Every structure is written in structure tokens, then in C-alpha cells.
Amino acid sequence: MPLQTPSLDDRHFQDIVDQAKRLIPHYCREWTDHNVSDPGVTLIELFAWMTDMLLYRVNLVPDKNYIKFLELIGVQLEEPRAATAPITFYLSAAQPVEVTIPADTEVATVRTETSPAIIFTTEEDLTIRPPTVIDAFTRNASRDNNTPWTRHNLGQTGLLSRRIAIFPSQPGPGDAFYLALEKDHSRHVLALVLNCELAGGAGVDPNNPPIQWEVWQGGSTRWAPCELDHDGTGGFNVSGEIILHTPAMAQREFEGINAYWLRCRLTDAQAGRGAYRVSPALQQLRVEARGGTVGTRHAISIQKEILGTSDGTPGQTFELLHTPILALDPARDYLVEETPVGELQRWQEVADFADSKPEDRHFTLDKLDGTLTLGPSLLQPDGQIYRFGAAPDKGSVLRFSRYQYGGGMIGNVAQGTLSVLKSSIPYVARVTNRAAAVAGRDAQSLEDAKLRAPQKLRTRTRAVTADDYEYLTCRVPGVARARCLAPGAQPGDRNDPQPGQVFVVVLPQTDAQQGRIPLERLTLSAELRSAVIAHLNARRLLGTALEVRQPQYIWVSLQAVLHVPERSDPDLIRDVQQRAEEALYRYLNPYVGGPHGDGWPFGRSLNRSEIYGLLQSVEYVEYVEDVQMSVSESAGGANPGPATGTRTVQVSRHGLICSDQHQVKVI
């Protein structure tokens, strides 16, 4: 049984008033009018209100003691986390020179009468470079000899001087057209301006050609797909533009040319897409840079804020003006001491002063209230005074190089809402976020700290048990929930971990936590997967094989028939239908669903009887006539699982139930 925090006095305002009225006959029998209109009762209510306020403060004493105990063991309330979003800057036109968007450039949402602007800041410089095409190649993947490459010899101009065929004469899957770019165009918006032969790519669906644009990224990824924004050529059938958003690129040598590579690869033709019967041809080709994408976070940067002047004593405190402060970047965010003789000294943030030596320039920072504290001096048992950290010289001016404040759930804005550039940048026409901002979180509450403190004491900085892995994984920004699968937990199948293996299942954060959640919002990104692996690799036991994966999503569709009272008006019927569907989407939700409202549990099966009980609790529902369930392992009903009418949806240990399409009929 959990320990309950006691109330030192559980009386409230009305209790105090009633108690005082009951004492009136004992002290003053002549006072017989106890109505609220009596002046004496007014005074009783006034003093009762003052006493109620006093008792409220008294009852905060246990929480204050709890906070002090948490501080004693080194547990502090965590600062808010800033939401992150990729921001794309579009140029007014392709430029012949490089265009640089500096770090800390601010982009915001539109300010309205009811909500202020939400400001995001770029995390690094973005340089948009004009592309130079060194050469072009066609690769025949099906050719058996040792010369599958055909070089098109663009020359020094980088332009086509003659008609060229993009693919081999008999195109097939794997054939590709390569462009060698001189410079790095990672995260660029590239426009390929093409003059194509009319209807040169016969046989394909112009709206969905079987091609994939990719860039060389190296490593285990090798070729990474580009995001196709627009294809105005209809699969190389008419002249037009192809707009691509490139991921990170790496340099590589192919056919004696060291360059950054962009390619168009033929894929297997699916039903309805068709395949190229002959190779399309180009007469002209030009590549332009139309913009670029950079990471941003929900934060406002403050540069070189002056904190004050040191008096030379240990344990000094200073206040930063803006809160809550986000986690510091040690490379950019630090305290600077300017001594009276003009020397600049750099100070480093530490979690506490336990390991600080007298000469260490250390400070601690409370991110929530902005209090910066320098190392104290303490009397030791032998009578000596030991300094935990240095003290700035008397007269030194202290300033903070840079810090950022902001963060919170409010920063999880929707796609396309970050569109206001706070300062004018030459050649930049517009900005937007092509993906929703995610991973924003409010500052930690005291109740959450009470739950996390035992986990922190038990786990510290190492991952041994399954609970350790789950706790540490959830500390990575962008992770909503995690489940650790360890061998031997229960009889499993061949996909379960073997001795020496640990599988960590990660549910990413998303702003779309209501209704039917699109699959792309639930997909674990490569960046988040890498962040989790790096975080756990530093803490796991040596010899443990770690694998990070996303859940196996089980998409459940429900069809229900409900009955309401006879002769109910149409508005009531529509309202019941809407609330019933909302209840279904909310219950079968990986973030806010499940029996406890904190997300559908990993590995928990679904019984049809639960749905009967859920729908029966909807107001005005007399009874539930029928509930049918259908299951799919992909959103939209593809790859169907158990047939409609199944009574139980079985879920594997790493599975997670999500809502697909629900239909409710009200009679």
C-alpha cells in the first residue's frame, strides 16, 4: 500500500464556520440570529476564510519537506523540454552565390487575439549552396559484363550538350541515372529543371512513376531516399521541374569521380503503375538550389546577459532574467568571468559541488527559477574550511555567454504553422515546418518527481534490469513510452530476445494523440533510434546485445450498434454517435488509451467484452446490441488478420493496439 501524504488539518472554510456557530450558545446565549445577514456571522466567515488560508499553507509543509528531502539526495525537478521541428527556408529565386541563414534565427507561429506567437530558434547555421553538376552516368544493373556504367561527359559547363537516354534501352528494376554534384547539398531543396522528350517514358503512370530519388549517405544506410515535393515532368514525359528535399549526404568516389551523388533509381513496377517500355530522354538539365532545411527548437536565445559583480565570497548567488531555462549546451552556454585586469575565465556547470576542488570554476543552475549558485565553503570536522569550487575575484563582472528559455507542451505545434520569420534575411521568401513539432514537455511536477525519485536511486546511470532500460529510454527527448523485452520473462517465439540480448520497444512522441493517428506519426525515425542507442550504449552492461525497434502496431476497427431511448431527436442521436466514436478512439490509443488512460499497455490483448462496457457507459445509451472487431497489421485495412467478429485480439509482447476506422450506428 503506498504511503499517503497526511493533511495536518483537514478542515475547510465551511467546517470552520459551522464549528464557530455551534460554539455561539456556549459563549453568548443572547446571540440568536445565526443567519448570514447578521454582522457577527460576517465576522465569523471573515476569520474562517483567513484560517482556511492559513491551514492551506500549513498543509503545504509535507510537500516542502518532501522537496527538501529530494534535494538532499540530489533529485531536482526537471526543466521543460523544448519541442523540435525541421524548418525549411525557401529562396525567392535560385542564387548564384551561397546564402547563409545564421544560427539562432527566430521563426514563429502567427500571433492571434487569443494566443501569443510561439517562437522557434534555429540550432545551427544553414548554408544553401548553388549546385554544380560535374558529370552524369547511367548504370545498367542487369548488365553482366564489367562495364555497367555509361558516362555522359557533361564537360566543364555541367550542362547537356546532346540528347541522352536516362536509363538503358530496356529499362529494368535497379537501373539508375546518377548526377555527380561538386558540393555538399545536405538538407537542400533542389530543383531539377528538365527538358524532356514528349512522352519519352511510355508505359508508366505519369502521376505515379516507378522511380525513387536517392542520395549517397554512406555508412549502413548507403543510399537514403529523398522526399519528392513535386514532379512536373510526369515521370520524364514532359518538360518541367522536379523538386526534391535531400537528407544528409556524404562524399564518395564512383567511376573515378569523387563527388556528392544524387540518383534516380527504377523500382519494381506495382499494380497500376506500369513500367518503362523504353528509356525517357533528356535534352537539357539544370539543377538549382531553391532552399534548405535546418533543425529548430522551441526556445528564445539570450546572448551575453550580465549577472552582476562578484564580491569575492564563496556561495554567491545570481539570478538570470528569463525562465524556465532549457538544458545548456556546454560548447556554447557557460558563465564568463571578466576579472578586474581584463582576463576572461570560463566557468562550467555541474550537477552539484560534491566533487568540486577549491580551484575548479564550477556553478550550479536551477533551470526553473534561474538561480545560479557558486561553490560554498564548509567547515570540516578537523576545523579547517574547505572550498567546494573557486570564487570569482572581487570586482569581477559575471555574464552568461548564451542561454535559451522556453519549452513545454505548447511548443508541439502542427505542421505548417511556423511561417513567420522574425527578422528579414536577404533572398529568403518564406519559411514553413513541413513536419509537426514534437518532444515538447512541461517542467516536471512534484507528483512526477515523487514517482521518479525511487527509480533514479535504483537505476542511477546503469542499465541492468528491464525497468532500468525503460526508465533510461524514457529520459531521451522524443520518447513517449518504452518497453524492454528481456529473455526468460515468459515463453516466447523465435522473434523474442535470446540470452545476452535486450530488445527495447520505443513509442515516439507525437502531437497527434487523439482520434485515428496516422502511421507516419507512429514510425520510429532513424534519428530517434540512434539517440536511444547512444544513450543506452553508454549505460548498458558490456556484452549485452542491444536492439531498438518500434512496436508492432495492431490496427483494430470496430463496428457497433447502439440503442437509445425511443423517439430521440436526431441531434441527440448524432451526439451519442459522436461521443461513442470518440470513446472508442480514446480507449484504443497508444498514448491516452487503455484502462488507466495512460496509453494502451504493450502486449495487452483486447477482449470484445471491454468494448461493450465502454459503450454502455456513454450517456443516453440504453444497451449495446452488437460489436464486431476486425484486425489488420497495417493502417487502412491491408493485410487483414482475424476475420470480422473475432472475440479477442491477441497481441505479442512487443505489440501495441491502435485505432483504425470505427463506425457506430445508433438506433
XYZ file of C-alpha atoms in Angstrom:
667
model
C 0.000 0.000 0.000
C 1.513 3.382 -0.959
C 2.234 5.916 1.769
C -0.266 8.765 1.760
C 0.784 12.332 2.484
C -1.319 13.380 5.508
C -3.199 16.659 5.813
C -2.123 18.364 9.017
C -5.600 19.880 9.313
C -8.412 18.660 7.040
C -10.940 21.363 7.940
C -12.222 23.667 5.208
C -13.961 27.041 5.222
C -17.496 25.764 5.813
C -16.317 23.353 8.519
C -14.758 26.240 10.440
C -17.890 28.405 10.065
C -20.165 25.593 11.274
C -17.907 24.857 14.227
C -17.872 28.526 15.270
C -21.681 28.745 15.055
C -22.043 25.682 17.265
C -19.973 27.417 19.941
C -22.122 30.591 19.996
C -24.699 29.297 22.562
C -21.886 28.263 24.872
C -20.270 31.702 24.952
C -23.171 34.086 24.159
C -26.709 32.762 24.651
C -28.183 36.157 23.765
C -26.902 35.818 20.227
C -29.766 34.052 18.499
C -29.569 35.285 14.897
C -27.147 32.967 13.125
C -28.143 33.887 9.562
C -25.602 35.163 7.042
C -27.163 38.631 7.230
C -26.028 39.051 10.841
C -22.857 41.202 11.209
C -21.432 38.752 13.728
C -21.753 35.869 11.261
C -19.985 38.053 8.703
C -17.033 38.357 11.077
C -17.086 34.581 11.651
C -16.914 33.992 7.897
C -14.077 36.512 7.564
C -11.997 34.818 10.250
C -12.897 31.393 8.843
C -11.593 32.476 5.434
C -8.348 33.723 6.991
C -7.990 30.471 8.938
C -8.660 28.428 5.796
C -5.824 30.233 4.007
C -3.534 29.563 6.962
C -4.436 25.860 7.001
C -3.789 25.658 3.267
C -0.250 26.889 3.847
C 0.207 24.571 6.818
C -0.805 21.599 4.679
C 1.956 22.503 2.227
C 4.560 21.702 4.870
C 4.721 17.953 3.993
C 5.321 18.813 0.322
C 8.004 21.307 1.286
C 9.711 18.691 3.421
C 9.477 16.224 0.534
C 11.132 18.745 -1.782
C 13.939 19.259 0.727
C 14.430 15.517 1.034
C 14.602 15.242 -2.768
C 17.215 17.994 -2.848
C 19.156 16.175 -0.139
C 19.510 13.067 -2.332
C 20.243 15.118 -5.447
C 16.828 14.941 -7.129
C 15.580 18.193 -8.632
C 12.504 18.980 -10.656
C 13.448 18.633 -14.304
C 13.325 21.646 -16.566
C 10.900 21.664 -19.508
C 11.951 20.146 -22.789
C 11.821 22.125 -25.985
C 9.877 20.823 -28.949
C 11.917 20.380 -32.112
C 10.899 20.763 -35.735
C 12.687 20.931 -39.094
C 12.174 24.347 -40.693
C 12.523 24.804 -44.448
C 13.682 28.184 -45.776
C 12.617 28.841 -49.376
C 14.574 31.318 -51.504
C 12.846 33.897 -53.668
C 14.859 32.507 -56.609
C 17.914 30.345 -57.179
C 21.031 32.357 -56.305
C 24.483 32.209 -57.938
C 26.193 32.587 -54.538
C 25.868 30.856 -51.194
C 23.085 32.061 -48.885
C 23.615 31.564 -45.138
C 20.871 31.564 -42.516
C 22.702 32.049 -39.199
C 22.120 30.022 -36.069
C 19.604 31.444 -33.565
C 17.386 32.774 -36.363
C 13.850 33.020 -34.985
C 10.745 31.644 -36.691
C 7.301 31.885 -35.090
C 3.662 30.992 -35.431
C 1.090 33.624 -36.328
C 0.059 35.709 -33.341
C -3.702 35.859 -32.745
C -6.015 37.646 -30.322
C -6.201 34.580 -28.100
C -2.697 33.101 -28.347
C 0.784 34.628 -28.441
C 3.365 33.783 -31.065
C 5.339 30.595 -30.346
C 8.977 31.181 -31.260
C 11.423 28.562 -32.533
C 15.163 29.132 -32.978
C 17.500 27.513 -35.500
C 20.142 25.311 -33.886
C 22.959 25.785 -36.414
C 23.962 27.742 -39.493
C 22.255 26.747 -42.730
C 24.250 27.379 -45.898
C 22.368 26.996 -49.187
C 24.910 26.322 -51.939
C 24.341 26.706 -55.695
C 24.740 23.233 -57.255
C 27.379 22.391 -59.815
C 26.894 19.151 -61.760
C 30.264 17.544 -62.515
C 29.010 14.690 -64.644
C 26.180 12.229 -65.199
C 26.058 8.451 -65.558
C 23.578 5.736 -66.416
C 24.001 2.407 -64.666
C 22.629 -0.805 -66.141
C 22.003 -3.053 -63.139
C 21.213 -6.087 -65.295
C 24.347 -5.973 -67.457
C 26.573 -8.969 -66.834
C 29.884 -7.567 -68.089
C 32.257 -5.361 -66.115
C 31.198 -2.052 -67.707
C 27.676 -1.368 -66.475
C 28.321 2.409 -66.383
C 27.643 4.781 -69.270
C 29.244 8.197 -68.859
C 27.540 11.194 -70.460
C 30.546 13.601 -70.360
C 28.890 16.861 -69.401
C 32.196 18.706 -69.554
C 33.155 21.830 -67.645
C 29.792 23.534 -68.183
C 27.870 20.830 -66.328
C 25.137 21.096 -68.966
C 23.934 18.614 -71.533
C 25.363 19.194 -74.984
C 23.323 16.467 -76.640
C 20.336 14.225 -76.149
C 20.914 11.451 -73.603
C 18.874 8.443 -72.508
C 18.337 8.402 -68.764
C 18.112 4.614 -68.436
C 19.294 1.679 -70.576
C 17.414 0.913 -73.777
C 15.435 -1.803 -71.977
C 14.862 -0.328 -68.509
C 14.546 -2.673 -65.564
C 14.426 -2.503 -61.753
C 17.725 -1.306 -60.299
C 18.769 0.735 -63.323
C 19.631 4.274 -62.290
C 20.604 7.741 -63.506
C 23.421 9.338 -61.471
C 24.311 13.005 -61.046
C 27.692 13.924 -59.538
C 27.462 17.162 -57.520
C 30.589 19.104 -56.632
C 29.426 20.395 -53.214
C 27.551 19.060 -50.231
C 23.819 19.698 -50.609
C 22.618 18.001 -47.451
C 19.089 19.027 -46.450
C 18.658 21.221 -49.508
C 15.609 21.908 -51.617
C 16.871 21.013 -55.080
C 15.028 21.783 -58.289
C 15.868 19.725 -61.366
C 14.818 21.767 -64.391
C 14.445 19.247 -67.230
C 13.726 19.480 -70.936
C 12.334 16.024 -71.697
C 11.256 14.427 -74.934
C 7.482 14.446 -75.115
C 6.041 11.099 -73.988
C 9.545 9.659 -73.922
C 8.791 7.437 -70.934
C 5.957 5.442 -72.427
C 4.289 2.775 -70.331
C 4.221 4.387 -66.888
C 1.551 6.190 -64.939
C 2.700 9.847 -65.126
C 1.183 10.536 -61.717
C 2.962 7.612 -60.044
C 6.061 6.527 -61.989
C 8.172 3.631 -60.612
C 11.194 5.754 -59.678
C 12.928 6.654 -56.428
C 15.259 9.623 -55.931
C 18.134 8.911 -53.542
C 21.410 10.423 -52.306
C 24.559 8.682 -51.156
C 24.721 8.842 -47.356
C 27.344 6.223 -46.615
C 27.504 4.036 -43.534
C 24.959 1.291 -43.095
C 22.268 3.377 -44.831
C 24.232 3.766 -48.089
C 21.514 5.255 -50.336
C 18.941 7.372 -48.486
C 15.628 8.337 -50.130
C 14.804 11.946 -50.936
C 11.401 13.440 -50.258
C 9.655 14.204 -53.531
C 7.859 17.528 -53.230
C 6.697 17.896 -56.838
C 7.219 16.128 -60.153
C 6.157 18.350 -63.018
C 7.618 16.027 -65.641
C 5.137 13.177 -65.196
C 7.915 10.618 -64.929
C 10.181 12.301 -67.561
C 7.347 12.502 -70.113
C 7.097 16.306 -70.400
C 9.419 19.202 -69.680
C 9.158 20.617 -66.191
C 10.650 20.711 -62.712
C 11.262 18.065 -60.073
C 11.508 19.438 -56.522
C 13.406 17.276 -54.018
C 14.191 17.580 -50.313
C 17.520 15.855 -49.727
C 18.630 14.184 -46.479
C 22.241 14.240 -45.230
C 24.786 13.470 -47.964
C 28.310 12.053 -47.944
C 31.141 12.181 -50.449
C 32.027 9.028 -52.405
C 34.056 8.044 -55.428
C 32.265 6.337 -58.314
C 33.898 5.687 -61.685
C 36.903 7.788 -60.731
C 34.874 10.853 -59.717
C 34.827 11.965 -56.076
C 31.558 13.829 -55.550
C 28.236 14.030 -53.753
C 25.829 11.754 -55.594
C 22.166 12.080 -56.465
C 20.473 9.283 -58.376
C 17.104 8.305 -59.822
C 16.585 4.555 -59.453
C 13.959 2.409 -61.135
C 11.859 0.380 -58.708
C 9.680 -2.663 -59.228
C 6.502 -1.649 -61.026
C 3.475 -2.234 -58.821
C -0.078 -2.902 -59.926
C -1.465 0.095 -61.776
C 1.889 1.918 -62.022
C 3.214 0.346 -65.200
C 6.854 0.101 -66.253
C 9.040 1.955 -68.738
C 8.989 0.220 -72.121
C 11.755 2.491 -73.398
C 14.073 4.906 -71.675
C 12.972 8.543 -71.405
C 15.443 11.064 -72.815
C 16.725 14.479 -71.756
C 17.716 17.366 -73.981
C 18.583 19.835 -71.219
C 19.245 19.527 -67.494
C 19.853 22.145 -64.833
C 19.996 21.773 -61.033
C 19.105 24.709 -58.774
C 19.031 25.214 -55.015
C 15.660 26.630 -54.002
C 16.060 26.402 -50.225
C 17.238 24.334 -47.287
C 16.095 22.699 -44.072
C 17.570 23.100 -40.594
C 16.630 21.862 -37.151
C 14.941 24.268 -34.745
C 13.750 24.130 -31.160
C 11.090 25.957 -29.186
C 13.392 28.433 -27.477
C 14.484 32.062 -27.349
C 18.218 32.758 -27.146
C 19.671 35.350 -24.777
C 23.217 36.490 -25.539
C 25.809 37.865 -23.078
C 23.450 38.674 -20.209
C 25.263 40.425 -17.333
C 24.557 38.830 -13.949
C 26.387 41.260 -11.688
C 29.691 41.876 -9.931
C 31.397 39.395 -7.615
C 32.176 40.346 -4.019
C 34.808 37.601 -3.781
C 32.987 35.448 -1.213
C 32.061 31.763 -1.638
C 28.484 30.641 -2.214
C 27.310 33.717 -4.119
C 24.018 33.520 -5.994
C 22.857 35.397 -9.069
C 19.583 35.466 -10.980
C 19.088 35.035 -14.715
C 16.280 37.186 -16.054
C 14.357 34.675 -18.179
C 12.920 31.331 -17.091
C 12.407 28.430 -17.430
C 15.879 27.782 -18.772
C 16.472 24.877 -21.108
C 19.327 22.391 -20.825
C 22.661 24.071 -21.532
C 24.981 23.270 -24.425
C 28.455 23.123 -22.802
C 30.101 24.298 -26.024
C 28.032 27.496 -26.248
C 26.333 28.089 -22.896
C 28.652 28.900 -19.997
C 29.486 31.534 -17.382
C 32.185 34.090 -18.215
C 34.168 35.938 -15.553
C 35.875 39.162 -16.597
C 38.478 39.930 -13.937
C 39.433 43.492 -12.925
C 42.580 43.181 -15.082
C 40.567 42.189 -18.160
C 41.160 38.430 -18.212
C 38.292 36.183 -19.299
C 37.686 32.976 -17.328
C 35.224 30.290 -18.364
C 33.076 28.534 -15.735
C 31.463 25.122 -16.131
C 28.038 23.913 -14.977
C 27.932 20.885 -12.648
C 25.034 19.000 -11.105
C 26.422 19.555 -7.579
C 29.632 20.548 -5.811
C 30.365 17.156 -4.255
C 33.418 16.536 -6.484
C 34.492 20.171 -6.914
C 38.001 21.120 -5.814
C 38.954 24.580 -4.488
C 40.407 25.628 -7.855
C 37.513 24.341 -10.014
C 35.444 27.032 -11.715
C 32.064 25.394 -11.216
C 28.500 26.612 -10.784
C 25.047 25.101 -10.461
C 21.933 26.433 -12.156
C 18.319 25.961 -11.147
C 16.611 25.891 -14.523
C 13.143 26.618 -13.149
C 13.790 29.821 -11.186
C 17.056 30.900 -12.839
C 19.207 30.873 -9.687
C 22.939 30.485 -10.404
C 24.984 29.382 -7.384
C 28.756 29.362 -6.926
C 30.630 26.873 -4.762
C 30.323 27.204 -0.967
C 32.890 26.896 1.825
C 32.139 24.401 4.601
C 33.704 23.783 7.986
C 35.283 20.314 8.140
C 35.455 18.044 11.233
C 39.154 18.876 11.687
C 38.341 22.579 11.953
C 39.560 23.547 8.502
C 37.401 25.323 5.933
C 37.154 23.526 2.605
C 36.042 25.314 -0.534
C 33.897 23.332 -2.963
C 34.775 25.253 -6.101
C 36.503 28.544 -6.728
C 35.119 32.008 -6.043
C 35.424 34.830 -8.613
C 37.789 37.634 -7.729
C 36.274 40.642 -6.036
C 35.148 43.159 -8.629
C 34.908 40.607 -11.455
C 31.968 41.081 -13.819
C 29.964 37.910 -14.464
C 27.967 37.377 -17.608
C 26.404 34.380 -19.307
C 27.614 33.690 -22.840
C 24.244 32.398 -24.018
C 21.244 30.523 -22.720
C 17.835 29.591 -24.042
C 14.470 29.659 -22.336
C 11.075 28.329 -23.358
C 9.973 24.756 -23.954
C 6.831 22.972 -22.839
C 3.893 21.168 -24.403
C 2.725 24.381 -26.048
C 5.610 24.025 -28.497
C 4.186 20.867 -30.087
C 2.687 22.865 -32.945
C 1.106 21.379 -36.046
C 2.628 21.055 -39.481
C 2.776 24.289 -41.474
C 2.174 26.645 -38.527
C 5.727 28.029 -38.210
C 5.568 30.546 -41.023
C 6.627 33.946 -39.614
C 10.273 34.982 -39.992
C 11.056 37.314 -37.069
C 13.897 39.090 -38.899
C 14.432 39.797 -42.577
C 17.036 37.646 -44.345
C 18.169 38.524 -47.883
C 16.841 36.237 -50.643
C 14.558 34.280 -48.264
C 10.943 34.406 -49.448
C 9.143 32.196 -46.920
C 9.565 29.555 -44.225
C 7.481 26.631 -43.024
C 7.705 23.470 -40.954
C 6.911 20.508 -43.184
C 6.505 18.259 -40.136
C 4.837 18.800 -36.784
C 6.981 19.819 -33.818
C 7.422 17.018 -31.296
C 9.103 16.189 -27.953
C 7.984 19.322 -26.086
C 7.302 18.634 -22.420
C 6.359 20.798 -19.453
C 8.553 21.093 -16.378
C 8.396 18.109 -14.066
C 5.693 18.251 -11.417
C 6.266 17.346 -7.777
C 3.983 14.322 -8.094
C 6.037 13.040 -11.006
C 9.261 13.646 -9.085
C 7.903 11.557 -6.205
C 7.413 8.669 -8.621
C 10.730 9.143 -10.414
C 12.931 9.553 -7.324
C 12.901 5.843 -6.339
C 13.640 4.893 -9.950
C 16.553 7.301 -10.105
C 18.003 5.981 -6.854
C 17.657 2.409 -8.060
C 18.823 2.938 -11.643
C 21.320 5.795 -11.329
C 23.335 5.669 -14.570
C 23.391 1.981 -15.429
C 21.025 -0.319 -17.266
C 20.782 -3.814 -15.797
C 17.138 -4.732 -15.294
C 14.253 -4.262 -17.704
C 12.956 -1.398 -15.552
C 16.354 0.301 -15.852
C 16.223 0.149 -19.647
C 12.679 1.517 -19.731
C 13.445 4.350 -17.302
C 16.608 5.420 -19.141
C 14.951 5.188 -22.557
C 12.134 7.485 -21.453
C 14.745 10.108 -20.497
C 15.671 10.527 -24.188
C 13.866 13.519 -25.735
C 11.236 12.397 -28.214
C 10.364 9.119 -26.463
C 6.802 8.841 -25.196
C 6.862 5.287 -23.824
C 9.208 2.315 -23.831
C 9.063 -1.412 -23.164
C 12.088 -3.626 -22.535
C 11.899 -7.246 -23.659
C 14.364 -9.428 -21.803
C 14.897 -13.162 -22.300
C 13.187 -15.536 -19.937
C 10.297 -13.276 -18.979
C 7.821 -15.779 -20.370
C 7.735 -18.425 -23.107
C 8.181 -16.616 -26.391
C 8.705 -17.206 -30.076
C 11.784 -17.007 -32.256
C 11.409 -13.214 -32.519
C 11.900 -12.764 -28.773
C 15.356 -11.936 -27.359
C 17.763 -14.736 -26.595
C 20.133 -14.848 -23.595
C 22.504 -11.907 -23.869
C 20.058 -9.866 -25.956
C 17.828 -6.962 -24.956
C 15.084 -5.538 -27.171
C 13.813 -2.045 -26.378
C 10.492 -1.120 -27.986
C 10.073 2.651 -28.370
C 6.879 4.629 -28.975
C 7.849 8.081 -30.321
C 6.190 11.265 -29.173
C 3.727 12.970 -31.494
C 1.359 15.897 -31.352
C -1.462 13.802 -32.868
C -2.558 11.886 -29.776
C -6.297 11.976 -30.385
C -8.505 10.197 -32.892
C -7.006 7.992 -35.569
C -3.241 8.510 -35.558
C -1.541 8.226 -38.979
C 1.111 5.535 -39.266
C 3.817 8.034 -40.203
C 3.342 9.756 -36.821
C 3.997 6.439 -35.062
C 7.076 5.480 -37.069
C 10.362 5.464 -35.170
C 12.725 7.805 -37.008
C 16.351 6.905 -37.655
C 17.483 9.950 -35.646
C 15.482 8.972 -32.556
C 16.595 5.350 -32.839
C 20.238 6.475 -32.956
C 19.738 8.770 -29.955
C 18.241 5.946 -27.878
C 21.007 3.531 -28.856
C 23.716 6.067 -27.987
C 22.064 6.829 -24.637
C 21.757 3.158 -23.671
C 25.147 2.071 -25.021
C 26.830 4.337 -22.500
C 24.901 2.685 -19.655
C 24.307 -0.962 -20.576
C 26.395 -3.901 -19.394
C 29.351 -4.828 -21.562
C 28.442 -7.906 -23.587
C 24.721 -7.173 -23.823
C 23.460 -7.036 -27.399
C 21.006 -4.142 -27.717
C 18.329 -3.708 -30.367
C 15.931 -0.752 -30.539
C 12.740 -1.202 -32.542
C 9.298 0.300 -32.908
C 6.189 -1.551 -31.683
C 4.293 -3.993 -33.840
C 1.181 -1.928 -34.363
C -2.099 -3.855 -34.396
C -4.799 -1.778 -36.079
C -8.282 -2.531 -34.760
C -11.513 -1.447 -36.462
C -14.783 -1.597 -34.539
C -18.374 -1.626 -35.779
C -21.015 -1.180 -33.092
C -24.799 -0.908 -32.946
C -26.264 1.105 -30.048
C -29.810 1.745 -28.897
C -31.042 4.995 -27.360
C -34.491 5.823 -25.931
C -37.339 5.723 -28.429
C -38.329 8.909 -30.217
C -34.959 10.522 -29.521
C -34.405 13.588 -31.661
C -31.789 13.478 -34.455
C -29.446 15.867 -32.632
C -29.268 13.508 -29.654
C -28.601 10.536 -31.934
C -25.752 12.372 -33.667
C -24.333 13.444 -30.322
C -24.394 9.881 -28.965
C -22.766 8.584 -32.132
C -20.015 11.185 -31.943
C -19.303 10.580 -28.247
C -19.297 6.808 -28.746
C -16.769 7.040 -31.579
C -14.624 9.432 -29.539
C -14.672 6.956 -26.651
C -13.510 4.146 -28.952
C -10.673 6.185 -30.448
C -9.623 7.335 -26.986
C -9.687 3.827 -25.473
C -7.698 2.147 -28.272
C -4.927 4.727 -28.210
C -1.224 4.110 -27.517
C -0.835 7.488 -25.767
C -4.006 8.217 -23.782
C -5.923 4.938 -24.036
C -6.133 1.748 -22.064
C -7.890 1.006 -18.771
C -5.932 3.689 -16.895
C -5.823 6.413 -19.552
C -2.025 6.440 -19.842
C -1.736 4.547 -23.115
C -2.655 1.067 -24.254
C -0.250 -1.313 -22.468
C 2.401 -3.091 -24.505
C 1.467 -6.704 -25.150
C -2.077 -6.388 -23.759
C -4.800 -8.198 -25.675
C -8.263 -6.764 -26.325
C -11.484 -8.562 -25.416
C -14.777 -7.666 -27.054
C -16.472 -7.537 -23.642
C -14.394 -4.441 -22.813
C -15.968 -2.586 -25.724
C -19.473 -3.495 -24.542
C -18.731 -1.990 -21.146
C -17.120 1.099 -22.660
C -20.052 1.867 -24.959
C -22.617 1.120 -22.272
C -21.125 3.930 -20.174
C -21.881 6.535 -22.866
C -24.737 8.757 -21.724
C -28.206 8.006 -23.190
C -27.145 4.552 -24.437
C -29.792 2.060 -23.294
C -27.958 -1.032 -24.447
C -25.335 -2.243 -26.893
C -26.796 -4.598 -29.474
C -23.643 -5.730 -31.261
C -19.890 -5.141 -31.508
C -17.729 -6.501 -34.332
C -13.938 -6.307 -34.428
C -11.579 -6.614 -37.381
C -7.812 -6.548 -37.172
C -5.002 -5.560 -39.514
C -1.258 -5.184 -39.147
C -1.276 -2.111 -41.386
C -3.382 1.028 -41.253
C -6.269 1.177 -43.667
C -7.156 -2.498 -43.591
C -4.382 -4.007 -45.688
C -3.053 -7.429 -44.750
C -6.131 -8.378 -42.750
C -5.708 -10.537 -39.683
C -8.529 -12.284 -37.839
C -11.894 -12.082 -39.542
C -14.591 -9.637 -38.521
C -16.379 -10.849 -35.431
C -13.352 -12.101 -33.508
C -13.873 -12.069 -29.739
C -10.257 -11.461 -28.711
C -7.371 -9.624 -30.358
C -4.155 -11.366 -29.356
C -1.083 -9.143 -29.098
C 2.568 -10.172 -28.923
C 4.922 -8.901 -26.222
C 6.129 -6.053 -28.431
C 2.705 -5.344 -29.939
C 0.574 -2.268 -29.378
C -3.074 -1.751 -30.276
C -4.101 1.356 -32.241
C -7.412 2.596 -33.592
C -8.020 2.171 -37.302
C -11.544 3.060 -38.501
C -14.520 2.869 -36.122
C -18.176 3.016 -37.143
C -21.059 3.398 -34.703
C -24.699 3.025 -35.682
C -27.270 4.472 -33.286
C -30.867 3.222 -33.392
